[in-house]
Amino acid sequence: MKNILVTGGCGFIGANFIRYMLEESGFTGRIVNADKLTYAGNPENLTDIALKSSTRYIFEKADICDAKTMSAIFDTYDIDTICHFAAESHVDRSIAEPDAFMRTNIIGTFNLLELAKSRKDKLNLFHHVSTDEVYGSLGEQGFFTERTPYDPSSPYSASKASSDHIVRAYSRTYALPVTISNCSNNYGPYQFPEKLIPLVLLNALDGKSLPVYGKGENVRDWLYVKDHCIAIRTIMQNGTRGETYNVGGRCEKKNIEVVETICDVLDELVPAQASRRGLITFVKDRPGHDLRYAIDCSKLETELGWKPQESFETGIRKTILWYLKNSEWVERIRSGEYQSWILRQYA
Ligand code: NAD
Ligand code: TYD
């Protein structure tokens, strides 16, 4: 791997991945980040990296659905590896407005695969970043393995499932060198505050209500974002071409437990007049809400030697401290100011 094209690198996981690759992983090549800068893409997540690593980090504002622009990026920077994060990623938005999910997650991925196929002689790897939500919902027992049949519930997970199938088809039909990772719920620095953990954290700081869907009994398996980034790097480097790897934290929590933990850590770090648990409000459930996700990641652990470094207790504390320290980033996101900052930079 010398020249990696990262798609969606201005989003939550992509930005953490680029930061990890350039600063900690030992990778010595160059990263080209192609991102459309939707509402979820924020180049400010990488401002320091752009300054410190100006020869090893390049940003291109680009839509993965735009075949001509993506081909030009591939050729200009002599790309040999693709790590594909770009997606519409929020389940609630996919229920309200599914169009962009189908376009970016399905057509955008197809477009990148066509590009990869046409440059196959130059391509070392196409790594596709996906989600455990493709497997649908578990009952009280059991785990998702790499052989669990796909059964997606939301437009988001159905669009990601579709993209996974197309990636696998290109591997089998055209012998494209691919790997796929299906990861559980991530949390950590730079997550857009529409997802459960940053939304609850910031509302709790402001004394606003903390919306918990249904009874808060849905279970997610939480993984600190840097552990996901290390897993992706491990798979890209040592994974078997054509294979899928599940990634998870072995960290199942009911949503209500997550929300209560955030309240308790905040009460300790930033004492308030009353416990923030009092802000918890049970609201109407999400339609098609999957009950439980739990990942069996033993393939990744035994074959490639990965295991998460953070527990939920250490990871959530780091995350809360990051949001407390980065109040300017939070304010710009919430005021919508960074959208105009983007327009000034890249108009
Ligand atoms: P995010 O919403 O924070 O970021 C998505 C990024 O993609 C943004 O920077 C956005 O501008 C960019 N983008 C969107 N449409 C684009 C397009 N058409 N062309 C180019 N760029 C575009 O998402 P995230 O949480 O960082 O997720 C990244 C990937 O990881 C996604 O593929 C998602 O399905 C997957 N994933 C996420 C989680 C999670 O918990 N967040 C878990 C498992 C897998
Ligand atoms: P979310 O962060 O949207 O991730 P995903 O839907 O991809 O798992 O939601 C995580 C869980 O938290 C999910 O079960 C829905 C629930 N949830 C709430 O209870 N309240 C909220 O305000 C949000 C955004 C999510």
Coordinates of C-alpha atoms and ligand atoms in Angstrom, one line a residue:
M1 CA 0.0 0.0 0.0
K2 CA 1.5 3.3 -1.1
N3 CA -1.3 5.5 -2.2
I4 CA -4.6 4.9 -0.5
L5 CA -7.8 6.4 -1.7
V6 CA -10.1 6.9 1.4
T7 CA -13.7 7.8 0.6
G8 CA -15.7 9.7 3.2
G9 CA -12.6 10.6 5.2
C10 CA -14.2 13.8 6.5
G11 CA -16.9 11.8 8.4
F12 CA -16.6 10.3 11.9
I13 CA -14.8 7.0 11.3
G14 CA -13.0 8.0 8.1
A15 CA -11.4 11.0 9.9
N16 CA -10.3 8.8 12.8
F17 CA -8.9 6.3 10.3
I18 CA -6.8 8.8 8.4
R19 CA -5.5 10.3 11.7
Y20 CA -4.6 6.8 12.9
M21 CA -3.0 5.8 9.7
L22 CA -0.8 8.9 9.3
E23 CA 0.1 9.4 12.9
E24 CA 0.3 6.0 14.6
S25 CA 0.0 3.0 12.3
G26 CA 3.5 2.9 10.8
F27 CA 2.1 3.4 7.3
T28 CA 4.6 5.5 5.3
G29 CA 2.6 6.2 2.1
R30 CA 0.1 8.8 1.1
I31 CA -3.7 9.2 1.7
V32 CA -6.0 10.9 -0.7
N33 CA -9.4 11.7 0.9
A34 CA -12.3 12.0 -1.5
D35 CA -15.4 13.4 0.3
K36 CA -18.5 15.1 -1.0
L37 CA -18.9 17.1 2.3
T38 CA -22.5 16.3 3.0
Y39 CA -23.9 17.6 6.3
A40 CA -21.9 14.8 8.0
G41 CA -18.5 15.6 6.4
N42 CA -16.3 18.1 8.1
P43 CA -12.8 18.8 6.8
E44 CA -12.1 20.6 10.1
N45 CA -11.8 17.1 11.6
L46 CA -8.4 16.9 9.8
T47 CA -7.2 20.5 9.8
D48 CA -4.1 19.7 11.9
I49 CA -3.3 16.6 9.8
A50 CA -3.5 18.7 6.6
L51 CA -1.0 21.1 8.1
K52 CA 1.4 18.6 9.6
S53 CA 1.3 16.0 6.8
S54 CA 0.9 18.2 3.7
T55 CA 2.9 15.8 1.5
R56 CA 1.2 12.7 2.7
Y57 CA -2.4 13.9 3.0
I58 CA -4.5 15.3 0.1
F59 CA -8.1 16.3 0.2
E60 CA -10.4 16.2 -2.9
K61 CA -14.0 17.4 -2.7
A62 CA -15.7 14.7 -4.8
D63 CA -18.9 12.7 -5.0
I64 CA -18.3 8.9 -5.3
C65 CA -21.2 8.8 -7.8
D66 CA -19.3 11.1 -10.2
A67 CA -17.4 8.5 -12.3
K68 CA -15.3 11.0 -14.2
T69 CA -14.0 12.8 -11.2
M70 CA -13.3 9.6 -9.3
S71 CA -11.3 8.2 -12.3
A72 CA -9.3 11.4 -12.5
I73 CA -8.4 11.2 -8.8
F74 CA -7.4 7.5 -9.1
D75 CA -5.0 8.3 -12.0
T76 CA -3.7 11.6 -10.7
Y77 CA -2.5 10.1 -7.5
D78 CA -1.5 6.7 -8.7
I79 CA -3.9 4.9 -6.4
D80 CA -3.2 1.3 -5.5
T81 CA -5.6 0.8 -2.6
I82 CA -9.2 1.9 -1.9
C83 CA -10.7 2.1 1.6
H84 CA -14.3 2.9 1.1
F85 CA -16.1 4.6 4.0
A86 CA -18.3 7.1 2.2
A87 CA -22.0 6.6 2.9
E88 CA -25.1 8.0 4.3
S89 CA -25.0 6.5 7.7
H90 CA -27.9 7.5 10.0
V91 CA -30.9 5.1 10.3
D92 CA -33.5 7.7 11.3
R93 CA -32.6 9.8 8.3
S94 CA -32.9 6.8 6.1
I95 CA -36.4 6.2 7.3
A96 CA -37.4 9.8 6.6
E97 CA -35.5 10.3 3.3
P98 CA -34.1 7.1 1.8
D99 CA -33.1 8.5 -1.6
A100 CA -29.6 9.7 -0.8
F101 CA -28.9 6.3 0.9
M102 CA -29.7 4.4 -2.3
R103 CA -27.7 6.7 -4.4
T104 CA -24.5 7.0 -2.4
N105 CA -24.5 3.6 -0.7
I106 CA -25.5 1.5 -3.6
I107 CA -24.8 3.4 -6.8
G108 CA -21.7 5.1 -5.3
T109 CA -20.2 1.7 -4.3
F110 CA -21.0 0.2 -7.7
N111 CA -19.3 3.2 -9.4
L112 CA -16.1 2.7 -7.3
L113 CA -16.1 -1.0 -8.1
E114 CA -16.4 -0.3 -11.8
L115 CA -13.4 2.1 -11.5
A116 CA -11.5 -0.5 -9.5
K117 CA -12.3 -3.2 -12.1
S118 CA -11.1 -0.9 -14.9
R119 CA -7.8 -0.3 -13.1
K120 CA -7.4 -3.9 -11.7
D121 CA -3.8 -4.2 -12.9
K122 CA -2.9 -1.3 -10.5
L123 CA -5.1 -2.3 -7.6
N124 CA -3.8 -4.1 -4.5
L125 CA -7.0 -4.0 -2.6
F126 CA -10.6 -2.6 -2.4
H127 CA -11.6 -2.6 1.3
H128 CA -15.3 -2.1 1.9
V129 CA -16.4 -0.7 5.3
S130 CA -19.8 -2.0 6.3
T131 CA -22.0 -2.6 9.3
D132 CA -23.4 -5.4 11.4
E133 CA -26.9 -4.0 10.7
V134 CA -27.0 -6.0 7.5
Y135 CA -27.7 -9.1 9.5
G136 CA -31.0 -7.7 10.9
S137 CA -32.1 -8.3 14.5
L138 CA -31.1 -10.9 17.1
G139 CA -33.4 -12.2 19.8
E140 CA -32.2 -12.5 23.4
Q141 CA -29.6 -15.2 22.4
G142 CA -26.9 -15.7 19.8
F143 CA -24.3 -13.7 17.8
F144 CA -23.8 -12.6 14.2
T145 CA -21.1 -14.6 12.5
E146 CA -19.7 -14.0 9.0
R147 CA -22.2 -16.8 7.8
T148 CA -25.3 -15.2 9.3
P149 CA -27.9 -14.6 6.5
Y150 CA -28.5 -11.0 5.6
D151 CA -31.9 -9.7 6.8
P152 CA -31.7 -5.9 6.9
S153 CA -34.6 -3.9 8.5
S154 CA -34.0 -0.2 7.7
P155 CA -33.4 1.6 4.3
Y156 CA -29.9 2.3 5.6
S157 CA -29.0 -1.3 6.4
A158 CA -30.7 -2.6 3.2
S159 CA -28.6 -0.2 1.2
K160 CA -25.4 -1.3 3.0
A161 CA -26.4 -5.0 2.5
S162 CA -26.9 -4.3 -1.2
S163 CA -23.4 -2.7 -1.4
D164 CA -21.8 -5.7 0.4
H165 CA -23.4 -8.1 -2.1
I166 CA -22.2 -6.1 -5.1
V167 CA -18.6 -6.0 -3.6
R168 CA -18.7 -9.8 -3.2
A169 CA -20.0 -10.2 -6.7
Y170 CA -17.1 -8.2 -8.1
S171 CA -14.7 -10.3 -6.1
R172 CA -16.1 -13.6 -7.5
T173 CA -17.0 -12.5 -11.0
Y174 CA -14.0 -10.2 -11.9
A175 CA -11.4 -11.5 -9.4
L176 CA -11.2 -8.1 -7.8
P177 CA -9.1 -8.2 -4.7
V178 CA -11.5 -7.2 -2.0
T179 CA -12.0 -7.4 1.8
I180 CA -15.2 -6.5 3.7
S181 CA -15.6 -5.6 7.4
N182 CA -18.9 -5.6 9.2
C183 CA -18.6 -3.6 12.4
S184 CA -20.9 -2.9 15.3
N185 CA -21.8 0.6 16.7
N186 CA -18.8 2.9 17.0
Y187 CA -18.4 5.8 19.4
G188 CA -15.6 8.3 20.1
P189 CA -14.2 11.7 19.0
Y190 CA -15.7 13.6 15.9
Q191 CA -19.0 11.7 15.8
F192 CA -21.8 13.9 14.4
P193 CA -24.3 14.6 17.2
E194 CA -27.2 12.9 15.6
K195 CA -26.1 9.4 16.8
L196 CA -27.1 8.2 20.3
I197 CA -23.9 8.8 22.3
P198 CA -22.9 12.3 21.2
L199 CA -26.6 13.4 21.1
V200 CA -27.2 12.3 24.7
L201 CA -23.9 13.7 25.9
L202 CA -24.4 17.2 24.4
N203 CA -28.1 17.4 25.4
A204 CA -27.2 16.3 29.0
L205 CA -24.6 19.1 29.2
D206 CA -27.2 21.6 28.1
G207 CA -29.8 20.3 30.5
K208 CA -32.0 19.2 27.6
S209 CA -34.2 16.1 27.5
L210 CA -32.5 12.8 26.6
P211 CA -34.7 10.9 24.1
V212 CA -34.7 7.2 24.6
Y213 CA -36.7 5.2 22.0
G214 CA -39.3 2.8 23.3
K215 CA -38.3 1.4 26.6
G216 CA -34.5 1.7 26.1
E217 CA -34.2 -2.1 26.0
N218 CA -32.6 -2.4 22.6
V219 CA -29.1 -3.7 22.8
R220 CA -26.1 -2.6 20.7
D221 CA -22.5 -3.9 20.8
W222 CA -20.3 -0.8 21.3
L223 CA -16.7 -0.4 19.9
Y224 CA -14.4 2.6 20.5
V225 CA -13.7 4.1 17.0
K226 CA -9.9 3.7 17.2
D227 CA -10.3 0.0 17.7
H228 CA -12.3 -0.2 14.5
C229 CA -9.6 1.8 12.7
I230 CA -7.0 -0.7 13.9
A231 CA -9.2 -3.6 12.8
I232 CA -9.5 -2.1 9.3
R233 CA -5.8 -1.6 9.0
T234 CA -5.2 -5.2 10.2
I235 CA -7.6 -6.6 7.6
M236 CA -6.2 -4.4 4.8
Q237 CA -2.7 -5.6 5.6
N238 CA -3.2 -9.3 6.5
G239 CA -6.8 -10.2 5.6
T240 CA -7.4 -12.9 3.0
R241 CA -8.7 -11.4 -0.3
G242 CA -12.4 -12.2 -0.9
E243 CA -13.0 -12.6 2.8
T244 CA -15.4 -10.9 5.2
Y245 CA -14.5 -10.1 8.9
N246 CA -16.9 -9.2 11.6
V247 CA -15.6 -6.5 14.0
G248 CA -17.2 -5.9 17.5
G249 CA -16.4 -4.9 21.0
R250 CA -17.9 -7.9 22.9
C251 CA -19.6 -5.1 24.7
E252 CA -23.4 -5.4 24.7
K253 CA -25.4 -2.7 26.4
K254 CA -29.0 -1.8 26.6
N255 CA -29.6 1.8 25.3
I256 CA -30.8 2.9 28.7
E257 CA -27.6 1.6 30.3
V258 CA -25.5 3.7 27.9
V259 CA -27.6 6.8 28.6
E260 CA -27.4 6.3 32.3
T261 CA -23.6 5.8 32.1
I262 CA -23.2 9.1 30.2
C263 CA -25.3 10.9 32.8
D264 CA -23.3 9.4 35.7
V265 CA -19.8 10.2 34.2
L266 CA -21.0 13.7 33.3
D267 CA -22.3 14.2 36.9
E268 CA -18.9 13.3 38.2
L269 CA -16.9 15.4 35.8
V270 CA -19.2 18.4 35.5
P271 CA -21.4 18.4 38.6
A272 CA -25.0 19.7 38.2
Q273 CA -27.7 20.6 40.7
A274 CA -29.5 17.4 40.1
S275 CA -28.6 14.0 38.6
R276 CA -28.8 14.2 34.8
R277 CA -30.7 10.9 34.8
G278 CA -33.7 13.1 35.5
L279 CA -33.5 14.3 31.9
I280 CA -34.2 10.9 30.4
T281 CA -37.4 10.9 28.4
F282 CA -38.9 7.8 26.8
V283 CA -40.1 8.7 23.3
K284 CA -42.0 6.9 20.5
D285 CA -40.0 4.0 19.2
R286 CA -38.2 3.9 15.8
P287 CA -40.2 1.9 13.2
G288 CA -38.6 -1.4 12.4
H289 CA -36.2 -0.9 15.4
D290 CA -33.8 -3.9 15.6
L291 CA -33.9 -5.4 19.1
R292 CA -30.3 -6.6 19.6
Y293 CA -27.0 -6.6 17.8
A294 CA -24.1 -8.8 19.0
I295 CA -21.0 -9.7 17.1
D296 CA -18.9 -12.8 17.1
C297 CA -15.5 -11.4 16.0
S298 CA -13.5 -14.6 16.7
K299 CA -12.4 -14.9 13.1
L300 CA -10.7 -11.5 13.2
E301 CA -9.3 -12.4 16.7
T302 CA -8.0 -15.8 15.9
E303 CA -6.9 -15.4 12.2
L304 CA -5.5 -11.9 12.4
G305 CA -4.8 -11.4 16.1
W306 CA -6.9 -8.3 16.6
K307 CA -8.6 -7.4 19.8
P308 CA -10.1 -4.2 21.1
Q309 CA -7.8 -2.1 23.4
E310 CA -10.6 0.0 25.1
S311 CA -13.3 -1.2 27.4
F312 CA -16.6 0.7 27.4
E313 CA -15.7 2.3 30.7
T314 CA -12.4 3.7 29.4
G315 CA -13.7 4.5 25.9
I316 CA -16.8 6.4 27.1
R317 CA -14.7 8.4 29.5
K318 CA -12.2 9.3 26.7
T319 CA -15.1 10.3 24.5
I320 CA -16.8 12.5 27.1
L321 CA -13.5 14.2 27.9
W322 CA -12.9 14.8 24.2
Y323 CA -16.3 16.5 23.7
L324 CA -15.8 18.6 26.9
K325 CA -12.4 19.7 25.6
N326 CA -13.6 20.4 22.1
S327 CA -16.5 22.7 22.8
E328 CA -15.6 25.0 19.9
W329 CA -15.9 22.1 17.4
V330 CA -19.2 21.2 19.0
E331 CA -20.5 24.8 18.8
R332 CA -19.5 25.2 15.1
I333 CA -21.3 21.9 14.2
R334 CA -24.4 22.8 16.1
S335 CA -24.6 26.4 14.9
G336 CA -24.2 25.1 11.3
E337 CA -21.2 27.4 11.1
Y338 CA -19.0 24.7 9.7
Q339 CA -21.2 24.4 6.7
S340 CA -20.4 27.9 5.7
W341 CA -16.8 27.4 6.6
I342 CA -16.8 24.5 4.1
L343 CA -18.4 26.7 1.5
R344 CA -15.7 29.4 2.0
Q345 CA -12.9 26.8 1.7
Y346 CA -14.1 24.7 -1.2
A347 CA -16.7 26.8 -3.1
Ligands
NAD1 P1 -20.5 9.7 8.7 O1 -21.9 9.9 8.3 O2 -20.0 10.3 9.9 O3 -19.6 10.1 7.5 C1 -19.8 9.8 6.1 C2 -18.9 10.6 5.2 O4 -19.2 10.2 3.9 C3 -19.1 12.1 5.3 O5 -17.8 12.7 5.4 C4 -19.8 12.4 4.0 O6 -19.5 13.8 3.6 C5 -19.3 11.4 3.1 N1 -20.1 11.1 2.0 C6 -21.5 10.9 2.0 N2 -21.9 10.7 0.7 C7 -20.9 10.9 -0.1 C8 -20.7 10.8 -1.5 N3 -21.7 10.6 -2.3 N4 -19.5 10.9 -2.0 C9 -18.4 11.2 -1.2 N5 -18.5 11.3 0.1 C10 -19.7 11.1 0.7 O7 -20.4 8.1 8.7 P2 -19.5 7.2 9.7 O8 -20.2 6.9 10.9 O9 -18.1 7.7 9.7 O10 -19.5 5.8 8.8 C11 -18.5 5.5 7.9 C12 -18.7 4.2 7.3 O11 -18.7 3.2 8.3 C13 -20.1 4.0 6.6 O12 -19.9 3.2 5.4 C14 -20.9 3.2 7.6 O13 -21.9 2.5 7.0 C15 -19.9 2.4 8.3 N6 -20.1 2.0 9.7 C16 -20.5 2.9 10.6 C17 -20.7 2.5 11.9 C18 -21.0 3.5 13.0 O14 -21.3 3.1 14.1 N7 -21.0 4.8 12.7 C19 -20.6 1.2 12.3 C20 -20.2 0.2 11.3 C21 -20.0 0.7 10.0
TYD2 P1 -27.9 5.2 16.6 O1 -26.7 5.9 17.3 O2 -28.8 6.0 15.7 O3 -27.2 3.9 15.8 P2 -27.9 2.7 15.1 O4 -29.4 3.0 14.9 O5 -27.2 2.6 13.8 O6 -27.7 1.5 16.0 O7 -28.8 4.5 17.7 C1 -28.3 3.6 18.6 C2 -29.4 3.1 19.4 O8 -30.0 4.1 20.2 C3 -30.6 2.5 18.6 O9 -31.1 1.4 19.2 C4 -31.6 3.7 18.6 C5 -31.3 4.4 19.9 N1 -31.5 5.8 20.0 C6 -32.3 6.4 21.0 O10 -32.9 5.7 21.8 N2 -32.5 7.7 21.0 C7 -31.9 8.6 20.1 O11 -32.1 9.8 20.1 C8 -31.1 8.0 19.0 C9 -30.4 8.8 18.0 C10 -30.9 6.6 19.0

